[in-house]
Coordinates of C-alpha atoms in Angstrom, one line a residue:
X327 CA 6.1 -4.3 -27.3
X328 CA 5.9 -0.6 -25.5
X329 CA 8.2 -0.2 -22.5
X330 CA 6.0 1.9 -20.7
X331 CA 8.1 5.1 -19.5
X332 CA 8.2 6.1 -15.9
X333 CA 7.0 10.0 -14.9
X334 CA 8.2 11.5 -11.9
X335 CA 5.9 14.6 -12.5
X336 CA 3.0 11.8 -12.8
X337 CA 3.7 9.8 -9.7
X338 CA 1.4 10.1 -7.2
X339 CA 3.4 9.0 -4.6
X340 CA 6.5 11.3 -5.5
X341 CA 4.6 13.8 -5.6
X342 CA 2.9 13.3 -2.3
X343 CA 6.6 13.3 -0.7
X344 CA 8.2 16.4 -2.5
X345 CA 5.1 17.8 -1.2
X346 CA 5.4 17.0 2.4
X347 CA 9.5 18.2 1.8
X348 CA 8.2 21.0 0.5
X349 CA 6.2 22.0 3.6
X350 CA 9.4 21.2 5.5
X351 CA 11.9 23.6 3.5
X352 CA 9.0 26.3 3.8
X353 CA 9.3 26.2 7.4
X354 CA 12.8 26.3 7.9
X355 CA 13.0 30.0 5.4
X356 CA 10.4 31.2 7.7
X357 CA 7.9 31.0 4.5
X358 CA 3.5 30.3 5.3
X359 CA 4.2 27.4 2.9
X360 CA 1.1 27.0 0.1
X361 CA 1.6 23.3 0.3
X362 CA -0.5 23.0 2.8
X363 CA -4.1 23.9 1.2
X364 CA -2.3 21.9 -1.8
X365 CA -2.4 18.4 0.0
X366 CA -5.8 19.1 1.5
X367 CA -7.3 20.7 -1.6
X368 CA -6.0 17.3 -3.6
X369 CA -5.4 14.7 -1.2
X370 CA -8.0 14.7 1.6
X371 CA -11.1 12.6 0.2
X372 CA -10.4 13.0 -3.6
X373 CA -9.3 10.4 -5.8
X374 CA -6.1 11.2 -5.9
X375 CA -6.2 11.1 -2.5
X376 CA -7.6 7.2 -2.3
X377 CA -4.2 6.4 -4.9
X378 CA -1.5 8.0 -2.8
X379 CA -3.3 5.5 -0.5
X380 CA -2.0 2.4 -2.6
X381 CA 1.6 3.9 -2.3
X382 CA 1.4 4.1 1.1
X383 CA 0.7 0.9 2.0
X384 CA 3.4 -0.1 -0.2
X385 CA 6.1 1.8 1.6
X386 CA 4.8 1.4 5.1
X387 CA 5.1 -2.8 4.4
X388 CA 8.2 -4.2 5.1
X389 CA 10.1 -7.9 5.7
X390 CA 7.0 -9.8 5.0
X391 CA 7.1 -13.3 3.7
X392 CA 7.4 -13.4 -0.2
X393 CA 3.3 -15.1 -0.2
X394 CA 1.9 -12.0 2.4
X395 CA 3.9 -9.5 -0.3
X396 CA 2.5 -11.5 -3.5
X397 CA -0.7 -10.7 -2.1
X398 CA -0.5 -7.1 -1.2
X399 CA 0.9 -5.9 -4.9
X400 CA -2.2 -8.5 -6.0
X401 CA -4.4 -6.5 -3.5
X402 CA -3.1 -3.1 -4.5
X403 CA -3.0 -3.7 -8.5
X404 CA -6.9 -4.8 -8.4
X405 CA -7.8 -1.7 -6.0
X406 CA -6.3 0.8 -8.7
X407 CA -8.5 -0.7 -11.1
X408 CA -11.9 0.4 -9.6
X409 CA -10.3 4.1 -9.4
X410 CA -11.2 7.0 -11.5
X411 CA -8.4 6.9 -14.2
X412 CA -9.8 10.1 -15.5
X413 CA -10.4 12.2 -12.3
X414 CA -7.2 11.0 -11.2
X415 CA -5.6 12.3 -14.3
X416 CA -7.3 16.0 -14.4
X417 CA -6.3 15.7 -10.4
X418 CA -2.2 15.7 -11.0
X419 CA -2.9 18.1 -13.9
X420 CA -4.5 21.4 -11.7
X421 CA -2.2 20.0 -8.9
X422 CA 1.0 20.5 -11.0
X423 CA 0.0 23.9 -12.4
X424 CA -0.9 24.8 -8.8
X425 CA 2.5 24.1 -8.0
X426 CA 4.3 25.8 -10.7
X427 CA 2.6 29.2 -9.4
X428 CA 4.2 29.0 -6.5
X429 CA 7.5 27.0 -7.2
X430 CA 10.1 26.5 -10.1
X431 CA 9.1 23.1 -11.2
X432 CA 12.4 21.9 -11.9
X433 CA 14.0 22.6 -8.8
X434 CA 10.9 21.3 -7.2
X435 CA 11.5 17.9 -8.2
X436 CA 15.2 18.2 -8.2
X437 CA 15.2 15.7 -5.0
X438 CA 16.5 12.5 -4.5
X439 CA 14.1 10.0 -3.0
X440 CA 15.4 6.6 -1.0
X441 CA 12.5 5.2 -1.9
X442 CA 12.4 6.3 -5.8
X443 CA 13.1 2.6 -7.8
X444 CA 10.5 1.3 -5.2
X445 CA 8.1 4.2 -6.4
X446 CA 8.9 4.1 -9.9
X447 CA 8.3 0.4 -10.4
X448 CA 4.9 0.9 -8.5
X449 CA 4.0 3.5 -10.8
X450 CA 4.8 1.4 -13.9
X451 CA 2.7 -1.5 -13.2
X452 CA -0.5 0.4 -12.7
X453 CA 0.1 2.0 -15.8
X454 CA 0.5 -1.9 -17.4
X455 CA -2.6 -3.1 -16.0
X456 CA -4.7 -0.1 -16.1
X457 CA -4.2 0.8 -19.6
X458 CA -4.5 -3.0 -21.0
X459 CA -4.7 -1.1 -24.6
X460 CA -1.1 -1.0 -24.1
X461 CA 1.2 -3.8 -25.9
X462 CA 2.4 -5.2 -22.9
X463 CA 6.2 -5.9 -22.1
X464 CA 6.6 -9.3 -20.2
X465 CA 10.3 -8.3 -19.0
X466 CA 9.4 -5.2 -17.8
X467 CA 6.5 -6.3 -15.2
X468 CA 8.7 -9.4 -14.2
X469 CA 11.7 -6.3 -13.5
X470 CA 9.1 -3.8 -11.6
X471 CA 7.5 -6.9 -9.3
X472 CA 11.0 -7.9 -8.2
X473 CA 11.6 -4.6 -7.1
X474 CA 8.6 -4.0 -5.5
X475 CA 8.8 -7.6 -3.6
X476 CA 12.3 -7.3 -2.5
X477 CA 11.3 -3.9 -1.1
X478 CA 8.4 -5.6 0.7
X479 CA 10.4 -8.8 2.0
X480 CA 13.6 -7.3 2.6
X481 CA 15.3 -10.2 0.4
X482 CA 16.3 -10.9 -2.9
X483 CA 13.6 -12.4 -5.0
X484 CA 14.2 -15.3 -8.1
X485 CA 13.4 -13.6 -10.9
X486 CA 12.2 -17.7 -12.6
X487 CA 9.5 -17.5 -9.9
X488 CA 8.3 -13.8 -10.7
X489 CA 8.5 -14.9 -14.7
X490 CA 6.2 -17.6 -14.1
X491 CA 3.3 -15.5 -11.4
X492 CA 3.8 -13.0 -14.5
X493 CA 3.2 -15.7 -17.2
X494 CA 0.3 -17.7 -15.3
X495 CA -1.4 -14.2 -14.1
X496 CA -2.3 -13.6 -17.3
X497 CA -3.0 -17.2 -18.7
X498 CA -5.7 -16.9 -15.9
X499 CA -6.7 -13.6 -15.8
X500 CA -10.6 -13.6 -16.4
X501 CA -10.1 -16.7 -19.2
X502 CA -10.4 -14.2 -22.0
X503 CA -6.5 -14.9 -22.4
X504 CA -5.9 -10.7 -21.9
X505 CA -3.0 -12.6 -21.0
X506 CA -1.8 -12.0 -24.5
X507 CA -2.7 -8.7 -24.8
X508 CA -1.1 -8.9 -28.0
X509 CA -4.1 -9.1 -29.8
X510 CA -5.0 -12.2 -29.6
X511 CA -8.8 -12.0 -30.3
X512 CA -10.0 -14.8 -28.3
X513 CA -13.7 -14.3 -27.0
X514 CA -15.0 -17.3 -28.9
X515 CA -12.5 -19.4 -28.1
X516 CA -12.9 -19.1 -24.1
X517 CA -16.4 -19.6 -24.5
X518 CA -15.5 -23.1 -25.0
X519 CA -12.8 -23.9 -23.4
X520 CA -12.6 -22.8 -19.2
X521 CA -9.3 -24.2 -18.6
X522 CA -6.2 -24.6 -20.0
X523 CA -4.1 -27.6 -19.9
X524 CA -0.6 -28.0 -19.5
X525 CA 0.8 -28.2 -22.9
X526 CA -2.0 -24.8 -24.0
X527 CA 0.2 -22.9 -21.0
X528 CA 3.3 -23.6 -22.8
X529 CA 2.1 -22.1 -25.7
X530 CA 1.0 -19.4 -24.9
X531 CA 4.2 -18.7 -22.4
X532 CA 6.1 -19.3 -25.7
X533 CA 3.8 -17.0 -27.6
X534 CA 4.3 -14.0 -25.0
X535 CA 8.2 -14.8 -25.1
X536 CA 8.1 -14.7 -28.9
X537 CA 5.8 -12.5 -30.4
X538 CA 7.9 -10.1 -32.0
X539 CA 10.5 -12.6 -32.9
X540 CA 9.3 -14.5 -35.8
X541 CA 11.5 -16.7 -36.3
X542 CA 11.5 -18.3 -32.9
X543 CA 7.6 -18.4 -33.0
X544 CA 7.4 -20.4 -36.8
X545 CA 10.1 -22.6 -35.6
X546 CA 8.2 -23.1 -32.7
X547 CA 4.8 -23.7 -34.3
X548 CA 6.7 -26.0 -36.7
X549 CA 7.4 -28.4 -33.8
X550 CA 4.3 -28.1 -32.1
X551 CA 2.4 -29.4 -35.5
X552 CA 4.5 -32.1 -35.6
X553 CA 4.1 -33.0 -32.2
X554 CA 0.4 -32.7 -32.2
X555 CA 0.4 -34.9 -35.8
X556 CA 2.3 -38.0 -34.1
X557 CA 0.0 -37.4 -31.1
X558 CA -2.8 -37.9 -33.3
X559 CA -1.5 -40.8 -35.4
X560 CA -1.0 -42.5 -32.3
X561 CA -4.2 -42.2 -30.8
X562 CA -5.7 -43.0 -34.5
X563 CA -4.2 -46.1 -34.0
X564 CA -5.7 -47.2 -30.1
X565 CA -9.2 -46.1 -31.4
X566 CA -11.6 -49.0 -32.1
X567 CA -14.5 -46.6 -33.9
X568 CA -13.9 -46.5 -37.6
X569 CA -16.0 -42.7 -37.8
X570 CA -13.4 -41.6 -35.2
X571 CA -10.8 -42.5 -37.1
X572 CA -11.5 -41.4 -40.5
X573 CA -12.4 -37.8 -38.6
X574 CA -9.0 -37.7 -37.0
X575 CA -7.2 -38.2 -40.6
X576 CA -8.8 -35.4 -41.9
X577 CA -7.8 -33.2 -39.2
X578 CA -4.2 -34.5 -39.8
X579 CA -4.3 -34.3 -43.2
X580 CA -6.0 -30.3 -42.6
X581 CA -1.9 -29.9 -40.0
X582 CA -0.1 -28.4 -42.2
X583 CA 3.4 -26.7 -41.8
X584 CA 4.0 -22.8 -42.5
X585 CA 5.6 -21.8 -45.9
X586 CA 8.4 -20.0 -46.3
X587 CA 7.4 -16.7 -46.0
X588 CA 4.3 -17.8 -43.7
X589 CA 4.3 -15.6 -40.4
X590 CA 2.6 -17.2 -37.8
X591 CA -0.3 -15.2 -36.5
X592 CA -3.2 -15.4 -33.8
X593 CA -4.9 -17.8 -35.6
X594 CA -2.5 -20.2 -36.2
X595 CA -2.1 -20.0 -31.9
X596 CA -5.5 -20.8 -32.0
X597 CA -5.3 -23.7 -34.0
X598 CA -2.6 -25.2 -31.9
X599 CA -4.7 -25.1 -28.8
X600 CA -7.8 -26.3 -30.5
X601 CA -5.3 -28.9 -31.6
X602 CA -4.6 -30.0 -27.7
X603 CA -7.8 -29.7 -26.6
X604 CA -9.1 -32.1 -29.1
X605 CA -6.3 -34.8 -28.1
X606 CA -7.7 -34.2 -24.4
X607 CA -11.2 -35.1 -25.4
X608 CA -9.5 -38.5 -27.3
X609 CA -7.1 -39.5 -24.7
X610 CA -10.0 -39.4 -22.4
X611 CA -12.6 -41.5 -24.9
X612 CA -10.1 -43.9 -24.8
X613 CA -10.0 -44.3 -21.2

């Protein structure tokens, strides 16, 4: 899983404010500053423009009740999306060279911000759920959405609570299980199946939490065959209909467990929740 790096240089917001600083700092040498025909040429009506909005809004809300935050990141995240990744991109680029002909870069953004870890965690999860090519890292959006909620409440924030918004965001996002973005190729599968019970959340939490430690995952696949097998056996034995029961022996008899150098792989996920979803349809034939 990528860690996906924070760029000051990048980030629309900083650059907004070393911008408006740099106006300031003109002033007081006496200097016509250039940054003025900067911000208009790049920030009045353009896109750029429309996501320095986003970070505004961000910074202008303050001690608001964890839900009214929840749903302003929500709000902001899904308004990025319907911007102009690639405008915005060539946008920063001619706005950066604009600046180094006028200003050494370095020292330009050689400024502390108050407002920095607020700005750089922003900036982070629009890259995460922009760029959805990107291997996602669980721990890192959990990390940025404290930040940015703690900023916006004024309070601390449980990190359990933001694990599991992170975790169930994706197990609902659009049902095609994106969720995973780790690859799991699922387009059939939620053509069938619209919502996911309790037990198919838990595996795919576990399957986020474990994907690159194999280990973990086989052990955990290994249980959850079990599990679903004694499931099985036991509803084998409350159903009446001998065709039933000869079809749910096979599919025990097709549960098998991984060898030893088995790694467990999309698929086998797939299998698992197939698995549940089948003892759903059972338990509810059996009344």
């Amino acid at each position: 899983m990528n860690l996906i790096k924070h760029s000051k240089i990048k980030n629309t917001g900083i650059l907004f404010e070393l911008l408006v600083r740099q106006i300031t700092a003109d002033t007081l040498d006496g200097k016509d500053s250039p940054v003025k025909d900067l911000l208009k040429k790049y920030f009045v009506k353009t896109e750029l423009g429309r996501e320095y909005k986003l970070y505004e809004t961000l910074l202008k809300k303050t001690t608001l009740t964890e839900t009214k935050a929840n749903i302003i990141v929500n709000t902001l995240i899904e308004s990025s999306k319907i911007l102009n990744r690639g405008t915005i991109k060539r946008q920063k680029y001619n706005l950066i060279k604009e600046i180094k002909d006028h200003y050494n870069i370095e020292q330009f953004f050689n400024h502390k911000l108050p407002n920095y870890k607020v700005y750089a965690a922003f900036y982070t999860l629009l890259e995460t759920y922009n760029y959805p090519q990107i291997a996602i890292n669980p721990e890192q959006i959990i990390n940025n959405k404290i930040t940015i909620l703690e900023h916006l409440t004024a309070a601390p924030i449980t990190e359990k609570k933001v694990a599991d918004d992170v975790m169930d965001a994706f197990i609902n996002e659009d049902k095609d299980v994106r969720l995973l973005s780790y690859k799991i190729s699922m387009e059939k599968f939620n053509t069938k199946y619209n919502n996911f019970t309790p037990e198919q959340k838990a595996i795919l939490k576990e399957y986020m939490n474990s994907v690159d430690n194999t280990t973990r995952l086989k052990e955990f696949y290994t249980n959850k065959t079990t599990e679903i097998k004694n499931q099985l056996q036991l509803l084998n034995t409350n159903t009446q209909n001998p065709v039933t029961q000869i079809k749910i022996n096979e599919i025990i008899s097709l549960i098998g467990t991984p060898g030893k150098n088995q790694r467990i792989k999309d698929h086998n996920v797939i299998d698992l929740l197939q698995y549940y979803d089948l003892i759903k349809e059972l338990e509810h034939a059996n009344g």
